[in-house]
PDB file of C-alpha atoms in Angstrom:
ATOM      1  CA  MET L  11     -14.231  25.076  -3.705  1.00 70.00           C
ATOM      2  CA  THR L  12     -10.724  25.058  -2.233  1.00 88.00           C
ATOM      3  CA  ILE L  13      -9.621  21.742  -0.748  1.00 95.00           C
ATOM      4  CA  ASP L  14      -6.727  21.878   1.716  1.00 96.00           C
ATOM      5  CA  ILE L  15      -4.508  18.861   1.029  1.00 97.00           C
ATOM      6  CA  GLU L  16      -2.518  19.505   4.205  1.00 97.00           C
ATOM      7  CA  ILE L  17      -5.654  19.139   6.322  1.00 97.00           C
ATOM      8  CA  LEU L  18      -6.565  15.957   4.445  1.00 98.00           C
ATOM      9  CA  GLY L  19      -3.119  14.531   5.112  1.00 98.00           C
ATOM     10  CA  GLU L  20      -3.428  15.304   8.814  1.00 98.00           C
ATOM     11  CA  LEU L  21      -6.833  13.600   8.827  1.00 98.00           C
ATOM     12  CA  LEU L  22      -5.439  10.383   7.349  1.00 98.00           C
ATOM     13  CA  VAL L  23      -2.442  10.362   9.685  1.00 98.00           C
ATOM     14  CA  GLU L  24      -4.525  10.941  12.812  1.00 98.00           C
ATOM     15  CA  SER L  25      -7.133   8.374  11.781  1.00 98.00           C
ATOM     16  CA  ALA L  26      -4.576   5.677  10.952  1.00 98.00           C
ATOM     17  CA  GLN L  27      -2.626   6.210  14.134  1.00 97.00           C
ATOM     18  CA  SER L  28      -5.825   6.060  16.208  1.00 97.00           C
ATOM     19  CA  GLU L  29      -7.713   3.258  14.449  1.00 96.00           C
ATOM     20  CA  LEU L  30      -5.197   1.092  12.564  1.00 97.00           C
ATOM     21  CA  ILE L  31      -2.064   0.936  14.672  1.00 97.00           C
ATOM     22  CA  PRO L  32      -3.742  -0.181  17.932  1.00 95.00           C
ATOM     23  CA  ARG L  33      -5.595  -2.983  16.102  1.00 92.00           C
ATOM     24  CA  PHE L  34      -2.676  -4.139  13.922  1.00 93.00           C
ATOM     25  CA  ASN L  35      -2.432  -7.944  14.085  1.00 84.00           C
ATOM     26  CA  ARG L  36      -4.933  -7.870  16.959  1.00 82.00           C
ATOM     27  CA  CYS L  37      -8.331  -8.101  15.262  1.00 81.00           C
ATOM     28  CA  GLU L  38     -10.262 -10.699  13.304  1.00 75.00           C
ATOM     29  CA  GLY L  39     -11.551 -10.510   9.770  1.00 73.00           C
ATOM     30  CA  ARG L  40     -14.459 -11.895   7.818  1.00 77.00           C
ATOM     31  CA  ILE L  41     -14.879 -12.676   4.130  1.00 80.00           C
ATOM     32  CA  LYS L  42     -17.243 -10.442   2.157  1.00 73.00           C
ATOM     33  CA  THR L  43     -19.447 -11.620  -0.704  1.00 69.00           C
ATOM     34  CA  ASP L  44     -16.821 -10.533  -3.250  1.00 72.00           C
ATOM     35  CA  GLY L  45     -14.203 -12.724  -1.556  1.00 67.00           C
ATOM     36  CA  SER L  46     -12.215  -9.879   0.001  1.00 78.00           C
ATOM     37  CA  LEU L  47     -11.556  -9.424   3.707  1.00 77.00           C
ATOM     38  CA  VAL L  48     -12.940  -6.791   6.063  1.00 80.00           C
ATOM     39  CA  THR L  49     -12.088  -6.059   9.692  1.00 86.00           C
ATOM     40  CA  GLN L  50     -13.339  -3.758  12.418  1.00 89.00           C
ATOM     41  CA  ALA L  51     -10.368  -1.558  11.580  1.00 91.00           C
ATOM     42  CA  ASP L  52     -11.652  -1.055   7.998  1.00 92.00           C
ATOM     43  CA  LEU L  53     -15.079  -0.089   9.280  1.00 93.00           C
ATOM     44  CA  ALA L  54     -13.812   2.186  12.051  1.00 94.00           C
ATOM     45  CA  MET L  55     -11.461   3.979   9.662  1.00 95.00           C
ATOM     46  CA  GLN L  56     -14.149   4.507   7.053  1.00 94.00           C
ATOM     47  CA  GLN L  57     -16.618   5.864   9.597  1.00 96.00           C
ATOM     48  CA  ARG L  58     -14.074   8.192  11.174  1.00 97.00           C
ATOM     49  CA  ILE L  59     -12.855   9.641   7.877  1.00 98.00           C
ATOM     50  CA  MET L  60     -16.366   9.877   6.436  1.00 96.00           C
ATOM     51  CA  THR L  61     -17.561  11.833   9.475  1.00 97.00           C
ATOM     52  CA  GLN L  62     -14.620  14.248   9.345  1.00 97.00           C
ATOM     53  CA  LEU L  63     -14.918  14.824   5.583  1.00 98.00           C
ATOM     54  CA  LYS L  64     -18.646  15.462   5.944  1.00 96.00           C
ATOM     55  CA  HIS L  65     -17.844  18.126   8.530  1.00 96.00           C
ATOM     56  CA  LEU L  66     -15.108  19.749   6.432  1.00 96.00           C
ATOM     57  CA  TYR L  67     -16.761  19.466   3.005  1.00 96.00           C
ATOM     58  CA  PRO L  68     -20.480  18.760   3.502  1.00 95.00           C
ATOM     59  CA  ASP L  69     -21.386  18.971  -0.201  1.00 94.00           C
ATOM     60  CA  ILE L  70     -18.918  16.330  -1.437  1.00 96.00           C
ATOM     61  CA  PRO L  71     -20.199  12.714  -1.359  1.00 95.00           C
ATOM     62  CA  LEU L  72     -17.944   9.812  -0.502  1.00 95.00           C
ATOM     63  CA  LEU L  73     -17.426   6.495  -2.279  1.00 95.00           C
ATOM     64  CA  GLY L  74     -15.977   4.034   0.222  1.00 91.00           C
ATOM     65  CA  GLU L  75     -14.920   0.433  -0.301  1.00 87.00           C
ATOM     66  CA  GLU L  76     -16.965  -0.741   2.687  1.00 86.00           C
ATOM     67  CA  MET L  77     -20.203   0.986   1.617  1.00 87.00           C
ATOM     68  CA  PRO L  78     -23.141  -1.085   0.342  1.00 86.00           C
ATOM     69  CA  ALA L  79     -23.172  -1.491  -3.436  1.00 84.00           C
ATOM     70  CA  ASP L  80     -26.334   0.579  -3.903  1.00 86.00           C
ATOM     71  CA  LEU L  81     -24.777   3.556  -2.115  1.00 88.00           C
ATOM     72  CA  GLN L  82     -21.607   3.213  -4.180  1.00 88.00           C
ATOM     73  CA  ALA L  83     -23.714   3.243  -7.357  1.00 85.00           C
ATOM     74  CA  ALA L  84     -25.580   6.328  -6.162  1.00 86.00           C
ATOM     75  CA  VAL L  85     -22.326   8.257  -5.740  1.00 89.00           C
ATOM     76  CA  LEU L  86     -21.170   7.250  -9.234  1.00 85.00           C
ATOM     77  CA  SER L  87     -24.520   8.031 -10.869  1.00 84.00           C
ATOM     78  CA  ASP L  88     -23.749  11.761 -11.103  1.00 78.00           C
ATOM     79  CA  GLU L  89     -20.739  11.759 -13.417  1.00 66.00           C
ATOM     80  CA  ASN L  90     -20.232  15.506 -13.275  1.00 72.00           C
ATOM     81  CA  ARG L  91     -20.150  15.792  -9.510  1.00 82.00           C
ATOM     82  CA  GLY L  92     -16.920  15.566  -7.580  1.00 94.00           C
ATOM     83  CA  PHE L  93     -16.590  12.840  -4.956  1.00 96.00           C
ATOM     84  CA  TRP L  94     -14.159  11.360  -2.478  1.00 97.00           C
ATOM     85  CA  CYS L  95     -12.893   7.828  -3.114  1.00 97.00           C
ATOM     86  CA  LEU L  96     -11.701   6.053   0.031  1.00 97.00           C
ATOM     87  CA  ASP L  97     -10.000   2.777   0.775  1.00 96.00           C
ATOM     88  CA  PRO L  98      -9.834   2.843   4.569  1.00 97.00           C
ATOM     89  CA  LEU L  99      -7.425  -0.103   4.775  1.00 97.00           C
ATOM     90  CA  ASP L 100      -5.644  -1.305   1.656  1.00 96.00           C
ATOM     91  CA  GLY L 101      -3.792  -4.536   2.376  1.00 95.00           C
ATOM     92  CA  THR L 102      -6.250  -6.062   4.831  1.00 94.00           C
ATOM     93  CA  ALA L 103      -4.799  -9.590   4.539  1.00 92.00           C
ATOM     94  CA  ASN L 104      -1.365  -8.204   5.418  1.00 95.00           C
ATOM     95  CA  TYR L 105      -2.867  -6.256   8.308  1.00 95.00           C
ATOM     96  CA  LEU L 106      -4.540  -9.335   9.759  1.00 93.00           C
ATOM     97  CA  SER L 107      -1.429 -11.495   9.542  1.00 93.00           C
ATOM     98  CA  GLY L 108       1.024  -8.915  10.886  1.00 94.00           C
ATOM     99  CA  MET L 109       2.773  -8.182   7.593  1.00 96.00           C
ATOM    100  CA  PRO L 110       3.884  -4.510   7.587  1.00 97.00           C
ATOM    101  CA  CYS L 111       2.452  -3.450   4.222  1.00 97.00           C
ATOM    102  CA  PHE L 112      -0.880  -1.623   4.405  1.00 98.00           C
ATOM    103  CA  ALA L 113      -2.158   1.915   3.960  1.00 98.00           C
ATOM    104  CA  VAL L 114      -5.144   4.231   3.842  1.00 98.00           C
ATOM    105  CA  SER L 115      -5.919   5.840   0.481  1.00 98.00           C
ATOM    106  CA  LEU L 116      -8.048   8.883  -0.339  1.00 98.00           C
ATOM    107  CA  ALA L 117      -8.674  10.518  -3.712  1.00 98.00           C
ATOM    108  CA  TYR L 118     -10.854  13.355  -4.961  1.00 97.00           C
ATOM    109  CA  LEU L 119     -12.289  12.933  -8.471  1.00 96.00           C
ATOM    110  CA  VAL L 120     -14.174  15.318 -10.738  1.00 94.00           C
ATOM    111  CA  ASN L 121     -15.568  14.209 -14.114  1.00 90.00           C
ATOM    112  CA  GLY L 122     -13.655  10.953 -13.841  1.00 88.00           C
ATOM    113  CA  GLU L 123     -10.289  12.660 -13.344  1.00 94.00           C
ATOM    114  CA  VAL L 124      -8.333  12.381 -10.111  1.00 96.00           C
ATOM    115  CA  GLN L 125      -7.565  15.842  -8.764  1.00 97.00           C
ATOM    116  CA  ILE L 126      -6.054  14.938  -5.382  1.00 98.00           C
ATOM    117  CA  GLY L 127      -4.458  11.711  -4.146  1.00 98.00           C
ATOM    118  CA  ILE L 128      -3.212  10.954  -0.626  1.00 98.00           C
ATOM    119  CA  ILE L 129      -1.889   7.637   0.696  1.00 98.00           C
ATOM    120  CA  TYR L 130      -0.538   7.097   4.197  1.00 98.00           C
ATOM    121  CA  ASP L 131       1.616   4.186   5.359  1.00 98.00           C
ATOM    122  CA  PRO L 132       1.343   4.407   9.162  1.00 98.00           C
ATOM    123  CA  LEU L 133       4.092   1.913  10.012  1.00 98.00           C
ATOM    124  CA  ARG L 134       6.714   3.822   8.009  1.00 98.00           C
ATOM    125  CA  ASP L 135       5.084   7.214   8.629  1.00 98.00           C
ATOM    126  CA  GLU L 136       5.191   7.852   4.876  1.00 98.00           C
ATOM    127  CA  LEU L 137       2.584  10.265   3.558  1.00 98.00           C
ATOM    128  CA  PHE L 138       2.432  10.243  -0.248  1.00 98.00           C
ATOM    129  CA  HIS L 139       0.352  12.996  -1.825  1.00 98.00           C
ATOM    130  CA  ALA L 140      -0.248  14.743  -5.122  1.00 98.00           C
ATOM    131  CA  THR L 141      -2.429  17.410  -6.679  1.00 98.00           C
ATOM    132  CA  LYS L 142      -3.073  17.249 -10.402  1.00 97.00           C
ATOM    133  CA  GLY L 143      -0.548  19.390 -12.248  1.00 97.00           C
ATOM    134  CA  SER L 144       1.448  20.249  -9.108  1.00 97.00           C
ATOM    135  CA  GLY L 145       3.720  17.266  -8.605  1.00 97.00           C
ATOM    136  CA  ALA L 146       3.931  14.400  -6.123  1.00 98.00           C
ATOM    137  CA  TRP L 147       5.435  14.336  -2.663  1.00 98.00           C
ATOM    138  CA  LEU L 148       6.623  11.906   0.016  1.00 98.00           C
ATOM    139  CA  ASN L 149       6.253  13.774   3.291  1.00 98.00           C
ATOM    140  CA  GLN L 150       8.143  17.025   2.561  1.00 96.00           C
ATOM    141  CA  ASP L 151      10.252  15.708  -0.327  1.00 98.00           C
ATOM    142  CA  ARG L 152       9.196  16.026  -3.948  1.00 98.00           C
ATOM    143  CA  LEU L 153       9.028  12.762  -5.893  1.00 98.00           C
ATOM    144  CA  THR L 154      10.605  12.766  -9.348  1.00 97.00           C
ATOM    145  CA  ILE L 155      11.288   9.444 -11.036  1.00 97.00           C
ATOM    146  CA  ASN L 156      14.774   9.580 -12.559  1.00 95.00           C
ATOM    147  CA  CYS L 157      15.018   6.149 -14.124  1.00 96.00           C
ATOM    148  CA  ALA L 158      17.798   5.766 -16.694  1.00 94.00           C
ATOM    149  CA  LEU L 159      17.095   2.095 -17.389  1.00 96.00           C
ATOM    150  CA  ASP L 160      15.981   1.276 -20.921  1.00 94.00           C
ATOM    151  CA  GLN L 161      15.889  -2.539 -20.954  1.00 97.00           C
ATOM    152  CA  LEU L 162      13.212  -4.684 -19.311  1.00 98.00           C
ATOM    153  CA  GLN L 163      15.791  -7.213 -18.181  1.00 98.00           C
ATOM    154  CA  GLU L 164      17.381  -4.557 -15.969  1.00 98.00           C
ATOM    155  CA  CYS L 165      14.150  -3.853 -14.061  1.00 98.00           C
ATOM    156  CA  VAL L 166      12.464  -4.951 -10.860  1.00 98.00           C
ATOM    157  CA  ALA L 167       8.730  -5.468 -11.391  1.00 98.00           C
ATOM    158  CA  MET L 168       5.781  -5.339  -9.012  1.00 98.00           C
ATOM    159  CA  ILE L 169       3.506  -8.154 -10.202  1.00 98.00           C
ATOM    160  CA  ASP L 170       0.208  -9.372  -8.733  1.00 95.00           C
ATOM    161  CA  PHE L 171      -0.095 -12.910 -10.170  1.00 94.00           C
ATOM    162  CA  LYS L 172      -3.421 -13.777  -8.560  1.00 90.00           C
ATOM    163  CA  ARG L 173      -5.635 -11.942 -11.047  1.00 90.00           C
ATOM    164  CA  LEU L 174      -3.682 -12.529 -14.272  1.00 94.00           C
ATOM    165  CA  ALA L 175      -4.724 -14.847 -17.098  1.00 92.00           C
ATOM    166  CA  PRO L 176      -3.132 -18.293 -16.587  1.00 93.00           C
ATOM    167  CA  ALA L 177      -1.020 -18.164 -19.747  1.00 93.00           C
ATOM    168  CA  LEU L 178       0.414 -14.762 -18.841  1.00 95.00           C
ATOM    169  CA  ALA L 179       1.033 -15.712 -15.214  1.00 95.00           C
ATOM    170  CA  SER L 180       2.786 -18.915 -16.281  1.00 95.00           C
ATOM    171  CA  GLN L 181       5.036 -17.084 -18.722  1.00 95.00           C
ATOM    172  CA  LEU L 182       5.989 -14.471 -16.133  1.00 96.00           C
ATOM    173  CA  ALA L 183       6.722 -17.171 -13.558  1.00 94.00           C
ATOM    174  CA  THR L 184       8.883 -19.315 -15.832  1.00 95.00           C
ATOM    175  CA  ASP L 185      10.497 -16.904 -18.306  1.00 96.00           C
ATOM    176  CA  PRO L 186      10.003 -13.264 -17.271  1.00 97.00           C
ATOM    177  CA  PRO L 187      11.383 -10.377 -19.319  1.00 97.00           C
ATOM    178  CA  TYR L 188      12.550  -8.480 -16.213  1.00 98.00           C
ATOM    179  CA  ARG L 189      15.366  -9.068 -13.708  1.00 97.00           C
ATOM    180  CA  SER L 190      13.331  -9.674 -10.546  1.00 97.00           C
ATOM    181  CA  GLN L 191       9.776  -9.517  -9.177  1.00 97.00           C
ATOM    182  CA  ARG L 192       8.003  -8.436  -5.989  1.00 97.00           C
ATOM    183  CA  SER L 193       4.434  -8.396  -4.618  1.00 96.00           C
ATOM    184  CA  ILE L 194       3.560  -6.658  -1.353  1.00 97.00           C
ATOM    185  CA  GLY L 195      -0.224  -7.103  -1.212  1.00 96.00           C
ATOM    186  CA  SER L 196      -1.255  -3.437  -1.207  1.00 97.00           C
ATOM    187  CA  VAL L 197      -2.215  -1.769  -4.485  1.00 98.00           C
ATOM    188  CA  ALA L 198      -2.040   1.695  -2.956  1.00 98.00           C
ATOM    189  CA  LEU L 199       1.526   1.121  -1.804  1.00 98.00           C
ATOM    190  CA  ASP L 200       2.411  -0.497  -5.144  1.00 98.00           C
ATOM    191  CA  TRP L 201       1.835   2.849  -6.882  1.00 98.00           C
ATOM    192  CA  CYS L 202       3.617   4.796  -4.159  1.00 98.00           C
ATOM    193  CA  TRP L 203       6.700   2.600  -4.245  1.00 98.00           C
ATOM    194  CA  LEU L 204       6.784   2.941  -8.022  1.00 98.00           C
ATOM    195  CA  ALA L 205       6.539   6.717  -7.656  1.00 98.00           C
ATOM    196  CA  ALA L 206       9.407   6.632  -5.142  1.00 98.00           C
ATOM    197  CA  GLY L 207      11.605   4.768  -7.641  1.00 97.00           C
ATOM    198  CA  ARG L 208      11.785   1.552  -5.631  1.00 97.00           C
ATOM    199  CA  LEU L 209      10.670  -0.498  -8.669  1.00 97.00           C
ATOM    200  CA  GLN L 210      10.417   0.129 -12.400  1.00 98.00           C
ATOM    201  CA  LEU L 211       7.578  -2.023 -13.796  1.00 98.00           C
ATOM    202  CA  TYR L 212       4.021  -2.803 -12.697  1.00 98.00           C
ATOM    203  CA  LEU L 213       1.261  -5.254 -13.575  1.00 98.00           C
ATOM    204  CA  HIS L 214      -2.008  -5.942 -11.767  1.00 97.00           C
ATOM    205  CA  GLY L 215      -4.841  -7.962 -13.252  1.00 94.00           C
ATOM    206  CA  GLY L 216      -7.856  -6.410 -11.550  1.00 92.00           C
ATOM    207  CA  ALA L 217      -7.854  -3.513  -9.074  1.00 93.00           C
ATOM    208  CA  ARG L 218     -10.877  -1.401  -8.160  1.00 92.00           C
ATOM    209  CA  ILE L 219     -11.126   2.354  -8.200  1.00 94.00           C
ATOM    210  CA  TRP L 220     -10.551   2.812  -4.466  1.00 95.00           C
ATOM    211  CA  ASP L 221      -7.358   0.729  -4.807  1.00 95.00           C
ATOM    212  CA  TYR L 222      -5.743   2.764  -7.579  1.00 97.00           C
ATOM    213  CA  ALA L 223      -7.314   6.247  -7.824  1.00 97.00           C
ATOM    214  CA  ALA L 224      -4.966   8.085  -5.450  1.00 98.00           C
ATOM    215  CA  GLY L 225      -1.933   6.006  -6.386  1.00 98.00           C
ATOM    216  CA  THR L 226      -2.173   6.541 -10.121  1.00 98.00           C
ATOM    217  CA  LEU L 227      -2.187  10.318  -9.651  1.00 98.00           C
ATOM    218  CA  ILE L 228       0.843  10.160  -7.360  1.00 98.00           C
ATOM    219  CA  PHE L 229       2.687   7.935  -9.855  1.00 98.00           C
ATOM    220  CA  ARG L 230       1.787  10.125 -12.832  1.00 98.00           C
ATOM    221  CA  GLU L 231       2.741  13.348 -11.069  1.00 98.00           C
ATOM    222  CA  ALA L 232       6.106  11.790 -10.170  1.00 98.00           C
ATOM    223  CA  GLY L 233       6.711  11.141 -13.881  1.00 98.00           C
ATOM    224  CA  GLY L 234       5.520   7.559 -14.309  1.00 98.00           C
ATOM    225  CA  HIS L 235       3.547   6.122 -17.235  1.00 98.00           C
ATOM    226  CA  PHE L 236       0.564   3.801 -16.889  1.00 98.00           C
ATOM    227  CA  TRP L 237      -2.509   2.355 -18.558  1.00 96.00           C
ATOM    228  CA  LEU L 238      -5.769   1.081 -17.083  1.00 95.00           C
ATOM    229  CA  GLY L 239      -8.289  -1.092 -18.898  1.00 90.00           C
ATOM    230  CA  GLU L 240     -10.173  -4.357 -19.124  1.00 76.00           C
ATOM    231  CA  SER L 241      -7.466  -6.197 -21.047  1.00 51.00           C
ATOM    232  CA  THR L 242      -3.907  -5.795 -22.297  1.00 44.00           C
ATOM    233  CA  ALA L 243      -5.210  -4.045 -25.453  1.00 42.00           C
ATOM    234  CA  MET L 244      -3.512  -0.720 -24.813  1.00 47.00           C
ATOM    235  CA  ALA L 245      -5.321   2.599 -24.730  1.00 46.00           C
ATOM    236  CA  GLN L 246      -4.900   6.120 -23.406  1.00 45.00           C
ATOM    237  CA  SER L 247      -4.286   6.076 -19.650  1.00 48.00           C
ATOM    238  CA  GLN L 248      -7.006   7.566 -17.486  1.00 53.00           C
ATOM    239  CA  VAL L 249      -8.945   6.606 -14.408  1.00 53.00           C
ATOM    240  CA  ASN L 250     -12.405   5.305 -15.219  1.00 47.00           C
ATOM    241  CA  PRO L 251     -14.692   5.799 -12.202  1.00 47.00           C
ATOM    242  CA  GLU L 252     -16.422   2.453 -12.336  1.00 61.00           C
ATOM    243  CA  ILE L 253     -16.664  -0.324  -9.799  1.00 73.00           C
ATOM    244  CA  GLN L 254     -15.497  -3.007 -12.228  1.00 83.00           C
ATOM    245  CA  PRO L 255     -11.877  -4.127 -11.730  1.00 89.00           C
ATOM    246  CA  GLN L 256      -9.269  -2.690 -14.067  1.00 92.00           C
ATOM    247  CA  MET L 257      -6.006  -4.160 -15.285  1.00 94.00           C
ATOM    248  CA  ALA L 258      -3.063  -1.840 -14.600  1.00 96.00           C
ATOM    249  CA  VAL L 259       0.231  -1.596 -16.485  1.00 97.00           C
ATOM    250  CA  GLY L 260       2.933   0.869 -15.473  1.00 98.00           C
ATOM    251  CA  ALA L 261       6.580   1.742 -15.986  1.00 98.00           C
ATOM    252  CA  ALA L 262       9.062   4.297 -14.708  1.00 98.00           C
ATOM    253  CA  ASN L 263       9.744   5.948 -18.068  1.00 98.00           C
ATOM    254  CA  GLN L 264       8.294   6.080 -21.562  1.00 97.00           C
ATOM    255  CA  GLN L 265      10.832   3.717 -23.129  1.00 97.00           C
ATOM    256  CA  LEU L 266      10.249   1.019 -20.536  1.00 98.00           C
ATOM    257  CA  PHE L 267       6.505   1.519 -20.761  1.00 98.00           C
ATOM    258  CA  GLU L 268       6.502   0.967 -24.528  1.00 97.00           C
ATOM    259  CA  ALA L 269       8.702  -2.123 -24.217  1.00 97.00           C
ATOM    260  CA  TRP L 270       6.580  -3.548 -21.369  1.00 97.00           C
ATOM    261  CA  ARG L 271       3.402  -2.806 -23.316  1.00 95.00           C
ATOM    262  CA  ALA L 272       4.756  -4.489 -26.440  1.00 95.00           C
ATOM    263  CA  TRP L 273       5.738  -7.604 -24.471  1.00 97.00           C
ATOM    264  CA  LEU L 274       2.310  -7.841 -22.807  1.00 95.00           C
ATOM    265  CA  GLN L 275       0.413  -7.400 -26.060  1.00 91.00           C
ATOM    266  CA  GLY L 276       1.473 -10.927 -26.981  1.00 85.00           C
ATOM    267  CA  PHE L 277      -1.005 -12.131 -24.342  1.00 79.00           C
ATOM    268  CA  SER L 278      -3.965  -9.826 -25.133  1.00 65.00           C
TER     269      SER L 278
END
């Protein structure tokens, strides 16, 4: 089956401009059982994209963040079947409060490997996309990370403190190995900004597959290095299509990745 990434990009752009932008900072949210937020915008986006994907590719199931858990499990039960992985609104807390950092994220996975990743930031009109083995792009420009830094203390890091172990979070807050730190509240955009060379290091204590699937492919295809797993015990980087949260570690080049990994192993 041939999947047209250009059509998918147009679908995300049209959906976000129609469903997200008009509701931005104008709708209310509620807290789900897992503690995360959901809004009418999340639900409208998921329904719109799901309907369009079903029309375009009727044989490919969809795993969406806002689906009931039993339906999510049903999609994941067939490990050999390809499926869409959708986060209709990544950065919902930002969206509700008027902070301009949110996106829609769509990935296509087969046998646990991400084949296509697309992330759209509607406020900046930035469409990040990648196909496995064919590079990563920001709109019409190819993304290639050209980071010459080789020391952690020279780097800017994207760190999500909320989900880190207390000892690690405390150490990073009081005596970090890097120059400076940021957190923008959108995992999808975290990976995209890393791929665009806006930061050099990454650490997140517990993201779910719809948060990171598309972004990790974009980052990898741009030349970045990352690892996903349940702890800071390092392993081969690959996306594991499970619902359980994954820790994520990333860096802009191999030397920084090894140094960042070595520093973090002291807290594994």
